[in-house]
Coordinates of C-alpha atoms and ligand atoms in Angstrom, one line a residue:
M1 CA 135.9 8.9 77.0
Q2 CA 133.0 7.3 78.9
S3 CA 132.8 3.5 79.0
V4 CA 129.5 2.0 78.1
L5 CA 129.1 -1.4 79.8
T6 CA 127.0 -4.4 79.1
A7 CA 125.0 -5.8 82.0
E8 CA 127.6 -8.5 82.4
E9 CA 130.5 -6.1 82.4
M10 CA 128.7 -4.0 85.0
R11 CA 128.1 -7.0 87.2
E12 CA 131.9 -7.7 86.9
A13 CA 132.8 -4.1 87.8
D14 CA 130.4 -4.3 90.8
Y15 CA 132.0 -7.6 91.9
E16 CA 135.5 -6.3 91.4
S17 CA 134.8 -3.2 93.5
V18 CA 133.6 -5.4 96.3
I19 CA 136.6 -7.8 96.0
K20 CA 139.4 -5.5 95.1
L21 CA 138.4 -2.3 96.9
R22 CA 136.7 -4.0 99.9
V23 CA 133.6 -1.9 99.6
T24 CA 130.3 -3.6 100.5
E25 CA 127.3 -3.9 98.3
R26 CA 125.4 -2.0 101.0
Q27 CA 127.8 0.9 100.7
L28 CA 127.3 1.0 97.0
M29 CA 123.5 0.8 97.4
E30 CA 123.6 3.7 99.9
L31 CA 125.6 5.8 97.4
A32 CA 123.2 4.9 94.6
G33 CA 120.2 6.1 96.5
K34 CA 121.9 9.2 97.7
E35 CA 123.3 10.2 94.3
A36 CA 120.0 9.5 92.6
C37 CA 118.4 12.0 95.1
N38 CA 121.2 14.5 94.4
I39 CA 120.5 14.3 90.6
L40 CA 116.8 14.8 91.3
L41 CA 117.6 17.8 93.5
E42 CA 119.8 19.3 90.8
K43 CA 116.9 19.1 88.3
F44 CA 113.9 19.7 90.4
A45 CA 114.8 21.5 93.7
D46 CA 112.8 24.5 94.7
A47 CA 114.4 27.9 95.7
D48 CA 115.3 26.4 99.1
G49 CA 117.1 23.5 97.5
K50 CA 114.3 21.1 98.6
L51 CA 111.7 18.9 97.0
A52 CA 109.1 20.1 99.4
G53 CA 105.5 19.2 98.5
K54 CA 106.5 16.8 95.8
R55 CA 104.8 13.5 95.9
F56 CA 106.8 10.4 94.9
L57 CA 105.8 6.8 94.2
I58 CA 108.6 4.3 94.4
V59 CA 108.1 0.7 93.2
S60 CA 110.9 -1.6 94.3
G61 CA 111.7 -5.2 93.4
K62 CA 113.4 -7.8 95.5
G63 CA 116.9 -7.4 94.1
N64 CA 119.5 -4.7 94.7
N65 CA 117.8 -2.3 92.3
G66 CA 114.9 -2.4 94.7
G67 CA 117.4 -1.7 97.5
D68 CA 118.5 1.4 95.7
G69 CA 114.9 2.6 95.5
I70 CA 114.4 2.1 99.2
V71 CA 117.5 4.1 100.0
L72 CA 116.3 6.8 97.6
A73 CA 113.0 7.0 99.6
R74 CA 114.9 8.0 102.7
H75 CA 116.8 10.8 101.0
L76 CA 113.7 12.1 99.3
I77 CA 111.9 12.4 102.6
N78 CA 115.0 14.2 104.0
A79 CA 114.7 16.6 101.1
G80 CA 111.1 17.4 102.0
A81 CA 109.2 15.1 99.6
T82 CA 106.4 12.8 100.4
V83 CA 106.9 9.1 99.4
D84 CA 104.7 6.1 98.9
L85 CA 106.9 3.0 98.6
I86 CA 105.5 -0.3 97.2
H87 CA 107.8 -3.3 97.5
L88 CA 106.8 -6.1 95.3
C89 CA 107.6 -9.0 97.6
E90 CA 107.4 -10.0 101.2
E91 CA 110.1 -8.5 103.4
S92 CA 111.6 -12.0 104.0
Q93 CA 112.2 -12.4 100.2
L94 CA 114.2 -9.3 99.9
K95 CA 118.0 -9.7 99.4
P96 CA 119.8 -9.0 102.7
D97 CA 121.0 -5.4 101.8
G98 CA 117.5 -4.4 100.6
A99 CA 116.0 -5.9 103.7
A100 CA 118.4 -4.0 106.0
T101 CA 117.7 -0.7 104.2
L102 CA 113.9 -1.3 104.4
K103 CA 114.3 -1.8 108.2
T104 CA 116.0 1.6 108.4
L105 CA 113.3 3.2 106.3
K106 CA 110.5 1.7 108.5
Q107 CA 112.0 3.6 111.5
Y108 CA 110.9 6.7 109.7
L109 CA 107.3 5.6 110.0
I110 CA 107.6 6.3 113.7
H111 CA 108.7 9.9 113.2
T112 CA 107.0 11.2 110.1
D113 CA 103.9 10.8 108.1
K114 CA 105.7 11.7 104.9
I115 CA 106.3 8.0 104.1
R116 CA 103.9 5.2 103.6
V117 CA 105.2 1.7 102.9
F118 CA 103.1 -1.0 101.2
E119 CA 103.8 -4.6 100.4
A120 CA 102.0 -5.7 97.2
D121 CA 102.2 -8.3 94.5
E122 CA 99.6 -8.3 91.7
F123 CA 97.1 -6.0 93.5
F124 CA 98.2 -2.5 94.4
P125 CA 96.5 -0.7 97.3
E126 CA 93.4 1.4 96.5
V127 CA 94.9 4.5 98.0
V128 CA 97.9 4.2 95.7
L129 CA 95.7 3.7 92.7
K130 CA 93.9 6.9 93.5
T131 CA 96.8 9.1 94.4
R132 CA 98.2 11.4 91.7
Y133 CA 102.0 11.5 91.9
D134 CA 104.5 14.1 90.7
F135 CA 107.1 11.4 90.2
A136 CA 107.0 7.6 89.8
V137 CA 110.3 5.8 90.4
D138 CA 111.0 2.5 88.8
A139 CA 113.3 0.5 91.2
V140 CA 111.9 -2.9 90.1
L141 CA 114.7 -4.4 88.0
G142 CA 118.1 -3.2 86.9
T143 CA 121.0 -5.1 85.4
G144 CA 119.8 -8.3 87.1
Y145 CA 117.0 -8.6 84.4
R146 CA 117.5 -11.8 82.5
S147 CA 115.9 -12.7 79.2
A148 CA 116.4 -16.2 77.9
K149 CA 117.4 -15.3 74.4
Q150 CA 120.9 -16.2 73.3
P151 CA 121.9 -14.8 70.0
K152 CA 123.5 -17.3 67.7
S153 CA 127.2 -17.0 66.8
L154 CA 128.2 -16.4 63.2
T155 CA 128.6 -19.8 61.5
Q156 CA 130.0 -20.3 58.0
T157 CA 128.5 -17.4 56.0
G158 CA 127.0 -18.4 52.7
V159 CA 126.2 -21.9 54.0
E160 CA 123.3 -21.7 56.3
P161 CA 120.1 -19.9 55.3
P162 CA 118.8 -17.0 57.5
Q163 CA 115.9 -18.9 59.0
K164 CA 118.4 -21.0 60.9
F165 CA 119.1 -18.0 63.0
E166 CA 115.5 -17.1 64.0
A167 CA 115.3 -16.0 67.6
E168 CA 114.0 -18.4 70.3
P169 CA 110.9 -17.1 72.0
R170 CA 111.6 -15.2 75.2
P171 CA 109.8 -15.9 78.4
A172 CA 107.5 -13.1 79.5
L173 CA 108.2 -11.1 82.6
S174 CA 106.6 -12.5 85.7
E175 CA 103.0 -11.3 86.2
V176 CA 104.0 -9.3 89.2
I177 CA 106.8 -7.4 87.4
K178 CA 104.7 -6.9 84.3
N179 CA 101.9 -5.4 86.4
A180 CA 104.3 -3.1 88.1
V181 CA 105.6 -1.9 84.7
L182 CA 102.1 -1.3 83.4
F183 CA 101.2 0.5 86.6
I184 CA 104.2 2.9 86.4
N185 CA 103.4 3.6 82.8
A186 CA 99.8 4.3 83.7
K187 CA 101.0 6.7 86.4
K188 CA 103.0 8.5 83.6
K189 CA 99.8 8.9 81.6
E190 CA 98.2 10.5 84.7
G191 CA 101.1 13.0 84.7
A192 CA 103.8 11.5 86.8
Y193 CA 107.4 12.1 85.7
V194 CA 108.9 8.7 85.5
V195 CA 112.5 8.1 86.8
A196 CA 114.1 4.7 86.2
L197 CA 117.0 3.6 88.4
D198 CA 119.9 2.1 86.5
M199 CA 117.7 0.6 83.7
P200 CA 114.0 1.0 82.8
T201 CA 112.5 -2.3 84.0
G202 CA 111.9 -4.7 81.1
T203 CA 114.8 -3.4 79.1
D204 CA 117.8 -5.7 78.6
G205 CA 120.8 -3.9 80.0
T206 CA 123.0 -5.2 77.2
S207 CA 121.0 -5.2 74.0
G208 CA 118.3 -2.7 74.9
A209 CA 115.7 -5.3 73.8
V210 CA 112.2 -5.2 75.2
P211 CA 110.9 -8.7 74.8
D212 CA 107.7 -7.9 76.7
V213 CA 106.7 -4.6 78.3
A214 CA 109.1 -2.0 79.7
V215 CA 108.9 1.2 81.8
E216 CA 108.8 4.3 79.7
A217 CA 111.1 6.6 81.6
D218 CA 111.4 10.3 81.3
L219 CA 114.8 10.1 83.0
T220 CA 117.1 7.1 83.7
I221 CA 119.6 7.6 86.5
T222 CA 122.1 4.9 85.6
L223 CA 124.7 3.9 88.2
A224 CA 128.5 3.9 88.0
F225 CA 128.7 3.5 84.2
L226 CA 126.5 4.0 81.2
K227 CA 124.9 0.7 79.9
T228 CA 124.8 -0.3 76.3
G229 CA 121.2 -1.2 76.6
L230 CA 120.3 2.5 77.1
F231 CA 121.5 3.3 73.6
L232 CA 120.5 0.2 71.6
G233 CA 117.2 -1.1 70.3
E234 CA 114.1 -0.2 72.2
G235 CA 116.2 0.8 75.2
R236 CA 117.0 4.2 73.6
R237 CA 113.3 5.1 73.6
H238 CA 112.5 3.7 77.0
A239 CA 115.4 5.4 78.8
G240 CA 114.4 9.0 78.1
E241 CA 117.1 11.4 79.3
I242 CA 120.1 9.7 80.8
A243 CA 122.0 10.9 83.9
L244 CA 125.0 9.1 85.3
A245 CA 125.3 8.7 89.1
D246 CA 128.8 8.4 90.4
I247 CA 128.8 5.7 93.1
S248 CA 132.5 5.6 93.4
I249 CA 133.3 2.6 91.2
P250 CA 136.5 3.8 89.5
D251 CA 137.1 3.8 85.8
F252 CA 139.9 1.3 86.1
L253 CA 137.4 -1.4 87.1
A254 CA 135.6 -1.1 83.8
K255 CA 137.0 -3.8 81.4
P256 CA 139.4 -2.2 79.0
S257 CA 137.6 -4.0 76.1
A258 CA 134.3 -2.3 77.0
C259 CA 132.6 -0.1 74.5
K260 CA 133.6 3.6 74.5
L261 CA 131.2 6.4 73.8
T262 CA 132.6 8.8 71.1
D263 CA 132.3 12.4 72.2
E264 CA 133.5 15.8 71.3
N265 CA 136.6 15.6 73.5
F266 CA 137.7 12.4 71.9
V267 CA 137.3 13.8 68.4
R268 CA 139.1 17.0 69.4
R269 CA 142.0 15.0 70.9
I270 CA 142.5 12.8 67.8
L271 CA 141.5 15.1 65.0
P272 CA 144.5 15.3 62.7
E273 CA 146.1 18.8 62.7
R274 CA 147.8 20.2 59.7
A275 CA 151.3 21.2 60.6
A276 CA 152.0 24.8 59.5
G277 CA 154.0 24.8 56.3
S278 CA 153.4 21.1 55.7
A279 CA 153.3 19.8 52.1
K280 CA 150.2 18.4 50.6
H281 CA 151.6 14.8 50.5
Q282 CA 152.3 15.0 54.3
N283 CA 148.6 15.6 55.0
G284 CA 147.3 12.3 53.8
K285 CA 147.0 10.8 50.3
V286 CA 143.6 9.4 49.6
L287 CA 142.5 7.1 46.8
I288 CA 138.8 6.7 46.2
V289 CA 137.6 4.1 43.8
A290 CA 134.0 5.0 43.1
G291 CA 131.3 5.8 40.6
S292 CA 130.1 4.3 37.4
Q293 CA 128.5 5.6 34.3
G294 CA 126.7 3.8 31.5
A295 CA 124.1 4.7 28.9
A296 CA 121.2 3.7 31.2
Q297 CA 122.5 4.8 34.6
S298 CA 125.1 7.1 36.2
M299 CA 126.2 6.7 39.8
M300 CA 128.7 9.5 39.8
G301 CA 126.9 11.3 42.6
A302 CA 128.2 8.8 45.1
A303 CA 131.8 9.4 44.0
I304 CA 131.4 13.1 44.1
M305 CA 130.0 13.1 47.6
S306 CA 132.8 10.9 48.9
V307 CA 135.5 12.9 47.2
R308 CA 134.1 16.2 48.4
A309 CA 133.9 14.9 52.0
A310 CA 137.5 13.7 51.8
L311 CA 138.6 17.1 50.5
A312 CA 136.5 19.0 53.0
S313 CA 138.0 17.1 55.9
G314 CA 141.7 18.0 55.3
A315 CA 143.2 15.3 53.1
G316 CA 146.2 16.7 51.3
Y317 CA 145.8 14.8 48.1
V318 CA 142.6 13.1 46.9
C319 CA 142.8 10.9 43.8
A320 CA 139.6 9.4 42.4
A321 CA 139.5 6.4 40.1
V322 CA 136.3 7.0 38.1
P323 CA 135.1 6.2 34.5
E324 CA 136.9 8.3 32.0
S325 CA 133.6 9.4 30.6
A326 CA 133.0 11.2 33.9
F327 CA 136.2 13.1 34.1
N328 CA 134.7 16.4 33.1
L329 CA 131.8 16.0 35.5
M330 CA 134.2 15.2 38.3
H331 CA 136.5 18.1 37.5
Q332 CA 133.6 20.5 37.7
A333 CA 132.3 18.9 41.0
A334 CA 135.6 18.6 42.7
P335 CA 138.4 20.5 40.9
E336 CA 140.9 19.8 43.6
A337 CA 140.9 16.0 43.0
I338 CA 143.3 14.2 40.7
L339 CA 141.5 11.7 38.4
I340 CA 142.6 8.3 37.0
S341 CA 140.5 5.9 35.1
Q342 CA 139.2 2.6 36.5
D343 CA 142.1 0.6 35.0
M344 CA 143.3 -2.1 37.3
T345 CA 147.0 -1.5 36.7
Q346 CA 146.7 2.2 37.2
I347 CA 144.6 1.6 40.4
A348 CA 147.2 -0.8 41.8
E349 CA 149.9 1.8 41.4
K350 CA 147.8 4.4 43.1
I351 CA 147.1 2.1 46.0
E352 CA 150.9 1.8 46.6
W353 CA 151.0 5.7 46.6
A354 CA 148.0 6.2 48.8
D355 CA 147.9 6.2 52.6
A356 CA 144.3 5.0 52.7
V357 CA 141.8 3.8 50.1
A358 CA 138.0 3.8 49.9
V359 CA 136.3 1.4 47.6
G360 CA 132.7 0.9 46.6
C361 CA 130.5 4.0 46.5
G362 CA 128.4 3.9 43.3
L363 CA 130.6 1.2 41.6
G364 CA 127.5 -0.5 40.3
R365 CA 126.1 -4.0 40.7
S366 CA 126.2 -5.6 37.3
P367 CA 128.2 -8.9 37.0
E368 CA 131.1 -7.0 35.3
Q369 CA 131.0 -4.4 38.0
M370 CA 131.0 -7.0 40.8
N371 CA 133.9 -8.8 39.2
F372 CA 135.8 -5.5 39.0
A373 CA 135.2 -4.9 42.7
A374 CA 136.3 -8.5 43.5
K375 CA 139.5 -8.1 41.5
L376 CA 140.2 -4.8 43.2
L377 CA 139.8 -6.3 46.7
S378 CA 142.2 -9.1 45.9
L379 CA 145.0 -6.8 44.8
P380 CA 148.1 -7.6 47.0
A381 CA 148.7 -3.9 47.4
L382 CA 145.5 -3.6 49.4
Q383 CA 146.3 -6.3 51.9
K384 CA 148.0 -4.1 54.5
K385 CA 146.5 -0.8 53.4
K386 CA 144.0 1.1 55.4
T387 CA 140.9 0.4 53.3
I388 CA 137.3 1.5 53.7
I389 CA 134.8 -0.8 51.9
D390 CA 131.3 0.4 51.4
A391 CA 128.2 0.2 49.3
D392 CA 128.5 -1.7 46.0
A393 CA 131.8 -3.3 47.1
L394 CA 129.9 -4.8 50.0
F395 CA 127.3 -6.0 47.6
A396 CA 129.9 -7.7 45.5
I397 CA 131.5 -9.4 48.6
A398 CA 128.0 -10.7 49.6
E399 CA 126.9 -11.8 46.1
L400 CA 130.2 -13.5 45.3
S401 CA 130.6 -15.0 48.8
L402 CA 134.0 -13.4 49.3
L403 CA 133.8 -12.5 53.0
D404 CA 135.7 -15.5 54.2
S405 CA 138.5 -15.3 51.6
L406 CA 139.3 -11.6 51.9
Q407 CA 142.9 -11.0 52.8
L408 CA 142.7 -7.6 54.2
S409 CA 144.3 -6.9 57.5
D410 CA 143.6 -3.2 58.0
A411 CA 140.3 -2.7 56.3
I412 CA 136.9 -1.7 57.7
L413 CA 133.6 -2.6 56.2
T414 CA 130.9 0.0 56.6
P415 CA 127.5 -1.6 56.0
H416 CA 124.0 -0.6 57.1
V417 CA 122.0 -3.3 58.6
K418 CA 120.6 -4.6 55.3
E419 CA 124.0 -4.8 53.8
L420 CA 125.2 -6.7 56.9
E421 CA 122.3 -9.1 56.5
R422 CA 123.5 -9.9 53.0
L423 CA 127.1 -10.3 54.2
I424 CA 126.6 -12.6 57.2
R425 CA 123.3 -14.2 56.2
I426 CA 121.5 -13.3 59.4
S427 CA 118.2 -11.5 59.2
A428 CA 118.3 -7.7 59.6
Q429 CA 115.6 -8.1 62.3
E430 CA 117.8 -10.4 64.3
I431 CA 120.9 -8.2 63.8
E432 CA 118.8 -5.2 65.0
S433 CA 117.8 -7.0 68.1
E434 CA 121.4 -7.7 69.0
R435 CA 123.5 -5.2 67.2
L436 CA 126.3 -5.1 69.7
F437 CA 126.6 -8.9 69.8
Y438 CA 126.9 -9.3 66.0
V439 CA 129.4 -6.4 65.7
K440 CA 131.6 -8.0 68.3
E441 CA 131.2 -11.5 66.8
F442 CA 132.2 -10.1 63.4
A443 CA 135.3 -8.4 64.8
K444 CA 136.3 -11.6 66.6
R445 CA 136.0 -13.6 63.5
Y446 CA 137.6 -11.5 60.8
A447 CA 140.9 -9.7 60.6
F448 CA 139.2 -6.6 59.4
G449 CA 136.8 -4.2 61.3
L450 CA 133.2 -3.3 61.0
L451 CA 131.3 -0.1 61.2
L452 CA 127.6 -0.8 61.5
K453 CA 125.6 2.3 60.5
G454 CA 122.5 3.3 62.4
S455 CA 121.3 4.8 65.6
P456 CA 123.7 4.4 67.2
T457 CA 126.6 3.5 64.9
L458 CA 128.8 0.8 66.3
I459 CA 132.4 0.4 65.4
A460 CA 134.7 -2.6 66.1
A461 CA 138.2 -2.5 64.7
N462 CA 141.8 -2.7 65.8
E463 CA 140.7 -4.3 69.1
K464 CA 138.6 -1.2 69.9
L465 CA 134.8 -0.9 70.3
F466 CA 133.0 2.5 69.9
L467 CA 129.4 3.5 70.2
C468 CA 128.6 6.7 68.3
N469 CA 125.4 8.4 69.4
S470 CA 125.7 11.7 67.5
G471 CA 123.4 12.2 64.5
T472 CA 119.8 12.5 63.6
A473 CA 117.2 10.4 61.8
A474 CA 117.4 12.9 59.0
L475 CA 120.8 11.4 58.1
A476 CA 119.1 8.3 56.7
T477 CA 119.1 9.7 53.2
A478 CA 120.8 8.9 49.9
G479 CA 124.4 9.9 49.7
T480 CA 125.2 10.4 53.4
G481 CA 126.9 7.0 53.5
D482 CA 129.2 8.2 50.7
V483 CA 130.1 11.3 52.8
L484 CA 130.9 9.0 55.7
S485 CA 133.3 6.9 53.6
G486 CA 135.0 10.1 52.4
L487 CA 135.5 11.2 55.9
I488 CA 136.9 7.9 57.2
V489 CA 139.3 7.5 54.3
S490 CA 140.5 11.1 54.8
F491 CA 141.1 10.7 58.5
A492 CA 142.8 7.3 58.0
A493 CA 145.1 8.8 55.4
Q494 CA 145.9 11.7 57.8
G495 CA 147.3 9.1 60.2
L496 CA 144.5 7.8 62.4
S497 CA 144.0 4.1 62.8
T498 CA 141.0 2.7 60.9
A499 CA 139.1 2.3 64.2
D500 CA 139.8 5.9 65.3
A501 CA 139.2 7.3 61.8
A502 CA 135.8 5.5 61.7
A503 CA 134.9 6.6 65.2
A504 CA 135.8 10.3 64.5
A505 CA 134.2 10.3 61.1
A506 CA 130.9 8.8 62.5
Y507 CA 130.8 11.4 65.2
I508 CA 131.6 14.3 62.9
H509 CA 129.1 13.0 60.3
G510 CA 126.4 12.9 62.9
L511 CA 127.3 16.4 64.2
A512 CA 127.2 17.7 60.6
G513 CA 123.8 16.1 60.2
S514 CA 122.5 17.9 63.3
F515 CA 124.0 21.2 62.2
A516 CA 122.4 20.8 58.8
G517 CA 119.1 19.7 60.5
K518 CA 119.0 22.9 62.5
S519 CA 118.0 24.8 59.4
V520 CA 116.1 22.1 57.4
N521 CA 114.2 19.1 58.5
R522 CA 115.0 16.9 55.5
I523 CA 118.6 17.1 54.8
S524 CA 120.6 16.0 51.8
A525 CA 124.2 14.7 51.6
T526 CA 125.2 18.0 50.2
D527 CA 123.8 19.8 53.3
V528 CA 125.9 17.4 55.4
I529 CA 129.1 18.3 53.4
N530 CA 128.2 22.0 53.6
S531 CA 128.0 21.7 57.4
L532 CA 131.5 20.2 57.7
V533 CA 133.2 23.6 57.8
P534 CA 131.0 24.9 60.7
V535 CA 131.5 21.6 62.5
F536 CA 135.3 21.7 62.2
N537 CA 135.2 25.4 63.3
Y538 CA 133.1 24.4 66.3
L539 CA 135.4 21.5 67.2
E540 CA 138.5 23.6 66.8
N541 CA 137.3 26.7 68.6
P542 CA 135.0 25.5 71.4
A543 CA 133.1 28.3 73.0
Ligands
NPW1 N1 125.7 -5.5 92.7 C1 126.1 -4.3 93.3 O1 127.2 -4.2 93.9 C2 125.3 -3.1 93.1 C3 124.1 -3.1 92.4 N2 123.3 -2.1 92.4 C4 121.9 -2.2 91.9 O2 121.5 -3.5 91.8 C5 121.1 -3.8 90.5 C6 121.5 -5.2 90.2 O3 121.0 -5.9 91.3 P1 120.6 -7.4 91.2 O4 121.7 -8.2 90.7 O5 120.1 -7.8 92.6 O6 119.5 -7.4 90.1 P2 118.1 -6.6 90.0 O7 118.2 -5.8 88.8 O8 117.7 -5.9 91.2 O9 117.1 -7.8 89.6 C7 117.1 -9.0 90.3 C8 115.7 -9.5 90.3 O10 115.3 -9.6 89.0 C9 114.4 -10.7 88.9 N3 114.4 -11.1 87.5 C10 115.4 -11.2 86.6 N4 115.0 -11.5 85.4 C11 113.6 -11.5 85.4 C12 112.6 -11.8 84.5 N5 112.9 -12.1 83.2 N6 111.3 -11.7 84.9 C13 111.0 -11.5 86.2 N7 111.9 -11.2 87.1 C14 113.2 -11.3 86.8 C15 115.1 -11.7 89.8 O11 114.1 -12.6 90.2 P3 114.6 -14.1 90.6 O12 115.3 -14.7 89.4 O13 115.5 -14.0 91.8 O14 113.3 -14.8 90.9 C16 115.6 -10.8 90.9 O15 114.6 -10.7 91.9 C17 121.7 -2.8 89.6 O16 120.9 -2.6 88.5 C18 121.7 -1.6 90.5 O17 120.5 -0.9 90.5 C19 123.6 -0.9 93.1 O18 123.0 -1.0 94.3 C20 125.1 -0.6 93.2 C21 125.8 -1.8 93.7
K2 K1 114.8 0.0 87.3

């Protein structure tokens, strides 16, 4: 699985490679420029394997990101391209490695007219303004970009109102950097293909936040490791396509606690397999407490979706605790499921029996229904059980301020951002701007884990951290969350840890959404369930 590092973790890995492996920053910079050129050659080389006739603009800053761009200039010329390099500060202000590499590049000026070097700050040379480029390379800022904002830590939930957590204003980018960003984006409008080195300038390497302006890249060539800021917030949109350049910083230098990107191989490796001839009870016993039905409203659809997803994903036994009045409906919708009523004694017994429990889909939000959820969550049998808590159970936890008193050691809460806002009393906007931060804080503070739905979905549980990038915007539709709960509880019952079950479920859920989305633009939860069989077939029999 690929590690996805925050800017700070990346700086640590850089530092470690210099200290522990005795490589120099200059060597890394040389590799960065060379590998970036190789990636461009792979994508754009002509029949002779060259970039002959291609016109590049490279804008470089005064830090090491700028140095990478200056090295790239050399290799592009070697590959037959023509390059205009603008460095945004006086040569004397460049960091030593960048200055050294600029000296080497300037030697090229003696031998070839394929390179022009300009020094500029706010005003770019006329000739550059007038030139049309095939490519514009952003080597202005990388992981060294600092924004002043510090997200707040979680304080006592239920005590402080959300406005206490309002973000402090961020400082703007310096005028020089801002101008450079706008200039690169203007060149894109003129038709240049924009390549960002490491990060699109103006995008926070950790959170993906864009407090001011940022480069809108078509391709981001990120160095050594993926960065969380390329997947989160505005970073996702600004990064364009992402390519990873191997600059020989080994995996063992990434912090073990760093985020991991869920991918097909991970899911294939951990997906529970049914042993031939195994009995039903050996394949995971699931209890789903879901659904409500009254004279005015029925929320049985949520229970049906969740139960169907658990059945479709290989659970041996699925028991659903639903209102007795809905037994017939449930039998018709999911004949394989065993049904019990929503009687607390009966449920407590079934919790003992089950390998994993899901609570919350369609339970209802009336005071009685919230009390039912609260009582359920306080059952001693649930304390050590793998438990997935979703939807109306989350609502009850928030409304009754139960978060700090929950005694659940192997549970995972699966809110979307609005539900998390209610739970931790921090505005959805603030959470959105620092999703990773709040997920990590939550996991630090509570014994149970968190899956924060969205694009991407983030999961922190059992000391693990996952980023799940599969899926499609079309998944933001009623009932898909119930499908996700059903998948998680099914995988957890089949033996996966809650963290792995959540990560695998999120990935498969996203993939099923994409499969369903291939045929219809707007997909329903039923489409997602119907796509599970093709998804499992695809995962089990890779082409
Ligand atoms: N380290 C390594 O081993 C390797 C690193 N590598 C590469 O180096 C990159 C990291 O290099 P880095 O640390 O020099 O930072 P970088 O992104 O160039 O930016 C520094 C500049 O940003 C400026 N600046 C910051 N915030 C700002 C703001 N809000 N508004 C305006 N300006 C702001 C800051 O200005 P200052 O504060 O100094 O005035 C400084 O000039 C990394 O992404 C990768 O590309 C590779 O070569 C592989 C080996
Ligand atoms: K950059």
